[in-house]
mmCIF file of C-alpha atoms in Angstrom:
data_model
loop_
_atom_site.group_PDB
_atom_site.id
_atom_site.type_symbol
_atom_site.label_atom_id
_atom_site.label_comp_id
_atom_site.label_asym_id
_atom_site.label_seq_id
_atom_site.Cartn_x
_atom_site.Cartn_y
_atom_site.Cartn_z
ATOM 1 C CA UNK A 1 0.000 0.000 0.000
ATOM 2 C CA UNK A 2 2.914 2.262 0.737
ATOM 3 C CA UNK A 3 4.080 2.135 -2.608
ATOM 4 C CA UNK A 4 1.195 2.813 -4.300
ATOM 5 C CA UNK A 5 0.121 5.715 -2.151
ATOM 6 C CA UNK A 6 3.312 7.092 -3.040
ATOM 7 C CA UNK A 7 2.942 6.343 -6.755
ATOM 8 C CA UNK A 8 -0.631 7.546 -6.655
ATOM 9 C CA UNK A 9 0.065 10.879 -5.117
ATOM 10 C CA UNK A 10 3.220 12.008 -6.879
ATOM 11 C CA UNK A 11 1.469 11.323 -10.471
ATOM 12 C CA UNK A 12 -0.677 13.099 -9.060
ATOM 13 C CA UNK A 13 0.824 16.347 -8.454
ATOM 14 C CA UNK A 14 3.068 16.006 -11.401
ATOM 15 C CA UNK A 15 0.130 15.584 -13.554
ATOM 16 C CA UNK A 16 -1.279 18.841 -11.661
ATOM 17 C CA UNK A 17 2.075 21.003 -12.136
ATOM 18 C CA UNK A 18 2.052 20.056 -15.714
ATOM 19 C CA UNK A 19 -1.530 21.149 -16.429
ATOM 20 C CA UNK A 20 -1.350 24.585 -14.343
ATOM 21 C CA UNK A 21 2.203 25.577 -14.632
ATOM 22 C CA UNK A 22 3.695 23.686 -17.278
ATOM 23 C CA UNK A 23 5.741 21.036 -15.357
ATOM 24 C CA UNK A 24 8.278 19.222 -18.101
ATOM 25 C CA UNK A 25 9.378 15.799 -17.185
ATOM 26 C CA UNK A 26 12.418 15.335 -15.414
ATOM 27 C CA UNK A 27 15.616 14.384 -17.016
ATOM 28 C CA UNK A 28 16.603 11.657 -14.204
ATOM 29 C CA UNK A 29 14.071 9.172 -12.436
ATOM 30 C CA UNK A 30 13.587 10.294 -9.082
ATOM 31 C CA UNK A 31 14.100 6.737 -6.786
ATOM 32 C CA UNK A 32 11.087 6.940 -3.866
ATOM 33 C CA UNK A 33 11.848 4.540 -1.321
ATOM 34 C CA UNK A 34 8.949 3.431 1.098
ATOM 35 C CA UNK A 35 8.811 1.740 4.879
ATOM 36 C CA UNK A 36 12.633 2.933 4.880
ATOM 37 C CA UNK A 37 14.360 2.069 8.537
ATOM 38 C CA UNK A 38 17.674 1.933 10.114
ATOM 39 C CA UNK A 39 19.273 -0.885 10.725
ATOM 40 C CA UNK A 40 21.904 -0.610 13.889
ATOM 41 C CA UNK A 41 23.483 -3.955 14.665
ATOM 42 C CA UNK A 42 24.041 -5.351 18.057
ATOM 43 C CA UNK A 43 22.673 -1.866 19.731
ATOM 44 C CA UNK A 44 19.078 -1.461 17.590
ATOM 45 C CA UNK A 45 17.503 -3.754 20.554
ATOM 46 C CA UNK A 46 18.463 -1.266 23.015
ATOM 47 C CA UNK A 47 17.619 1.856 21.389
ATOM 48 C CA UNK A 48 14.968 1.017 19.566
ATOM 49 C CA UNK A 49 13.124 -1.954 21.529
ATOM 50 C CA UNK A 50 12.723 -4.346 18.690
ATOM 51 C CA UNK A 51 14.221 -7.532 18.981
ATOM 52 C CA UNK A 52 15.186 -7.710 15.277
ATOM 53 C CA UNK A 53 17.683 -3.789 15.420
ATOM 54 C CA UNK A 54 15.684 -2.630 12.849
ATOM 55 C CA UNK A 55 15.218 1.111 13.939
ATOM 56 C CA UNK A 56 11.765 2.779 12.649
ATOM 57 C CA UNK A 57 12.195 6.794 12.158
ATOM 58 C CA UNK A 58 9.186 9.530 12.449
ATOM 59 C CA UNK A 59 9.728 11.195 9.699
ATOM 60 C CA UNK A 60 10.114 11.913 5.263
ATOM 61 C CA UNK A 61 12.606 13.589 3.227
ATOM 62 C CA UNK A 62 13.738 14.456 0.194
ATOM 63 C CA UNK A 63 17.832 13.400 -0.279
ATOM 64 C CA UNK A 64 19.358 15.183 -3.065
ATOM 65 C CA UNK A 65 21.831 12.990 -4.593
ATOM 66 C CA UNK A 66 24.972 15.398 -3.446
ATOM 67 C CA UNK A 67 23.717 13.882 0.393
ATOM 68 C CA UNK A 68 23.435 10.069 -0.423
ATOM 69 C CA UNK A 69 27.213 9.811 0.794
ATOM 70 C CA UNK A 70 26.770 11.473 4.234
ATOM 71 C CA UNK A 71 23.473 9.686 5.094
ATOM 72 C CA UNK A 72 25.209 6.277 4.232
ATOM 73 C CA UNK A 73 27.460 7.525 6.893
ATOM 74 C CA UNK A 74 25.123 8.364 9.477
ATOM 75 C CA UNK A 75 23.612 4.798 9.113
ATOM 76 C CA UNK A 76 27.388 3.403 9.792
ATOM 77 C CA UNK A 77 28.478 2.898 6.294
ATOM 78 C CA UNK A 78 25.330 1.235 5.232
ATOM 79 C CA UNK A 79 24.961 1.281 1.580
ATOM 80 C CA UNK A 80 21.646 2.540 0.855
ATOM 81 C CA UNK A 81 20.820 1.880 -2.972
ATOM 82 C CA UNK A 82 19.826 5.330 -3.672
ATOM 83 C CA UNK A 83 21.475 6.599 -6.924
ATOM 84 C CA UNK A 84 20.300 9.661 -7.353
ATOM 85 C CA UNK A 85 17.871 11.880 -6.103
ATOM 86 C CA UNK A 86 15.537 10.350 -3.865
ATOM 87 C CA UNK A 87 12.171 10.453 -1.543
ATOM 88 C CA UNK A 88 12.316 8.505 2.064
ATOM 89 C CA UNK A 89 9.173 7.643 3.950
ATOM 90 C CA UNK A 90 10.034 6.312 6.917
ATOM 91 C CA UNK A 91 8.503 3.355 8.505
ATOM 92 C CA UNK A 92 7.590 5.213 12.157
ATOM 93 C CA UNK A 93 7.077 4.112 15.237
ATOM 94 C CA UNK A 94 3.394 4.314 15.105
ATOM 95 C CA UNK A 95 2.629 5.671 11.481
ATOM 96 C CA UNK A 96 3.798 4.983 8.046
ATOM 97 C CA UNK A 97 4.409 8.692 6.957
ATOM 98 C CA UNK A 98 3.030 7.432 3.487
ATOM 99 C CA UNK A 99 -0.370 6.911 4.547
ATOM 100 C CA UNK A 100 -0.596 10.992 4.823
ATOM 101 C CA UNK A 101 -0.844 12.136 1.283
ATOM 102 C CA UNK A 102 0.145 16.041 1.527
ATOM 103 C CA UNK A 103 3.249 14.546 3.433
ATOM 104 C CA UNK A 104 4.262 12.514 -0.012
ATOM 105 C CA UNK A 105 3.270 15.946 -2.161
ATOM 106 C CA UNK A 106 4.926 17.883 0.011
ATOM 107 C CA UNK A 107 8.233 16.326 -0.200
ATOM 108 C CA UNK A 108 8.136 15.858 -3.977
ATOM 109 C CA UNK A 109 7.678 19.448 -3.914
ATOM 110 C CA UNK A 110 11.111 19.705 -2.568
ATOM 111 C CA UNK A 111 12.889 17.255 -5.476
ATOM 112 C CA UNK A 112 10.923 19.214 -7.557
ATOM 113 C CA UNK A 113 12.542 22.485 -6.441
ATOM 114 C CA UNK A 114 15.326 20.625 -5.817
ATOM 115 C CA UNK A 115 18.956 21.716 -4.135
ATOM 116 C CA UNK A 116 20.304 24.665 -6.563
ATOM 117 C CA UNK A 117 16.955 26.548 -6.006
ATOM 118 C CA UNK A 118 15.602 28.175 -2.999
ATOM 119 C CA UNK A 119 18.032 26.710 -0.529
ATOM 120 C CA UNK A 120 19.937 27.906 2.069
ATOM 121 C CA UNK A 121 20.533 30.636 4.607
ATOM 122 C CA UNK A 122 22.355 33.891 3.750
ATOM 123 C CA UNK A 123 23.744 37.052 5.907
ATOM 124 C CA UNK A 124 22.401 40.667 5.427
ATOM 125 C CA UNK A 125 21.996 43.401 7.294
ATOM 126 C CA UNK A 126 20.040 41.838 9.949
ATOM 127 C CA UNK A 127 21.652 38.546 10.418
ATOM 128 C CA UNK A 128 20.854 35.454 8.816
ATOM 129 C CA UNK A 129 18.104 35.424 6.293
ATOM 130 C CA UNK A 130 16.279 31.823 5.683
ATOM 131 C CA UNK A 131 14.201 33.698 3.638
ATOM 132 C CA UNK A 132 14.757 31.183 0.264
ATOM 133 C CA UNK A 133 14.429 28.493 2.444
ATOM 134 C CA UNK A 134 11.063 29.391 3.785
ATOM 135 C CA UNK A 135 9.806 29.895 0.757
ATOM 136 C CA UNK A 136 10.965 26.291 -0.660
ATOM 137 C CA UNK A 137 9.024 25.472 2.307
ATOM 138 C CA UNK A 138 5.830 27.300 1.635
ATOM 139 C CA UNK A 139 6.001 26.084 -1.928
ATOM 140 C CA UNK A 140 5.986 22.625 -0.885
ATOM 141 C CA UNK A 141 2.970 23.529 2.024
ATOM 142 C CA UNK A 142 1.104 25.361 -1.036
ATOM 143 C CA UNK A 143 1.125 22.311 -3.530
ATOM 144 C CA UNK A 144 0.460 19.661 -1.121
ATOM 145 C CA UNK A 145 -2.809 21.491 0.064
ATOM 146 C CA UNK A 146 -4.159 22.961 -2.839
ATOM 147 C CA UNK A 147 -4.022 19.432 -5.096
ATOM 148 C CA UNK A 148 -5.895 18.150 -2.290
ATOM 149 C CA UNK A 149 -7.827 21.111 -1.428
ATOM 150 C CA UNK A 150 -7.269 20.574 2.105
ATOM 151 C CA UNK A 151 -5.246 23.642 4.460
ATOM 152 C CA UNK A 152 -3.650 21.141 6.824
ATOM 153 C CA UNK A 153 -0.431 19.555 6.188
ATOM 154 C CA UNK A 154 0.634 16.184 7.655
ATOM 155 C CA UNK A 155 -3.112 15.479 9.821
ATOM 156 C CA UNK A 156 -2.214 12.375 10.086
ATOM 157 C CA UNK A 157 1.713 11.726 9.977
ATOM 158 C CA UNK A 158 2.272 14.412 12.033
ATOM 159 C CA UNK A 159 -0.820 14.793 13.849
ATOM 160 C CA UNK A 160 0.005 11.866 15.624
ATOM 161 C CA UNK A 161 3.117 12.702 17.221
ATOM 162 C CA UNK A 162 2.253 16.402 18.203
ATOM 163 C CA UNK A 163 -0.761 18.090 17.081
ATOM 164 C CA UNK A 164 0.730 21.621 17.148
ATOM 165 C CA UNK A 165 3.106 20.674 14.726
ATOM 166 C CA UNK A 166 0.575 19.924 11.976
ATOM 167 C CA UNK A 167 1.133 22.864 9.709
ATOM 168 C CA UNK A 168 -2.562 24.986 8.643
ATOM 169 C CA UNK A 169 -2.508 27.013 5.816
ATOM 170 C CA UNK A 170 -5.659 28.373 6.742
ATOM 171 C CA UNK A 171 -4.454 30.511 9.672
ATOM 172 C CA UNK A 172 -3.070 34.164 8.896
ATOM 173 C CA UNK A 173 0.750 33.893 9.063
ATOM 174 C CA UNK A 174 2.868 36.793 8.715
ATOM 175 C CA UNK A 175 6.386 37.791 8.144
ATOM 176 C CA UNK A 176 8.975 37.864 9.900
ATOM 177 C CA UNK A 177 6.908 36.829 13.427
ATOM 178 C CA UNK A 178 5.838 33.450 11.741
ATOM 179 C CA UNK A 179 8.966 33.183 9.030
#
């Protein structure tokens, strides 16, 4: 089911981009990699409480390719399979983060944006400015809620690890108290 979800709901937005804003296909695949844990031998029984170290993670993410190295070495030198660019969902503890589909359009949002655009904190006159980051962000809010013409972002995923973190774009949010 996780698969398809994910299949479902990126066509799905990628169909919508291409109708409304003229989307072109990629020139790489982009790998999407479902029910994705961490595997930490001879210590995943202890910090995880599963007999089997097989380490379930609350969470989804876009990897651009340029990252695949360093997140092999935060799993311990584990080679991961991912090529290129790539989409996780994480098996969690309680919720398969694919089962929440603004959480899937949200992070294909972010490939589709990917790392050369809108990333990144800069200094100006009044410190550091995450402005281009918070509007990658947004973007990715926008396009998950409007293809499914619902305000709230990660209900579900998110929802059920803390409430106030489920993001509403039907609030009034302005700059820079809410940036």
């Amino acid at each position: 089911f996780a698969e398809v979800m994910v299949y479902y709901h990126i066509n799905k937005l990628n169909k919508y981009l291409q109708e409304r804003v003229g989307l072109k296909t990629a020139a790489e695949p982009l790998q999407a990699i479902t029910n994705f844990m961490f595997k930490i031998e001879n210590f995943g029984r202890q910090f995880c409480g599963r007999p089997d170290d097989w380490c379930p993670f609350d969470n989804a993410a876009f990897i651009p390719k340029q990252s695949v190295a360093q997140l092999e070495q935060q799993l311990g030198g584990a080679k991961t399979g991912i090529t290129g660019d790539a989409l996780l969902f994480f098996q969690g503890n309680n919720i398969d983060f694919t089962y929440d589909s603004p959480v899937i359009r949200h992070e294909y949002t972010h490939a589709l944006v990917g790392i050369s655009r809108l990333n990144g904190n800069f200094p100006d006159d009044q410190g550091l400015n995450n402005t281009a980051t918070a509007v990658n962000e947004a973007y990715a809010d926008y396009f998950a809620a409007t293809t499914d013409n619902d305000p709230k972002i990660g209900s579900y995923a998110i929802g059920s690890l803390n409430p106030a973190q489920v993001r509403d774009l039907s609030k009034l949010r302005t700059c820079p108290e809410d940036l």
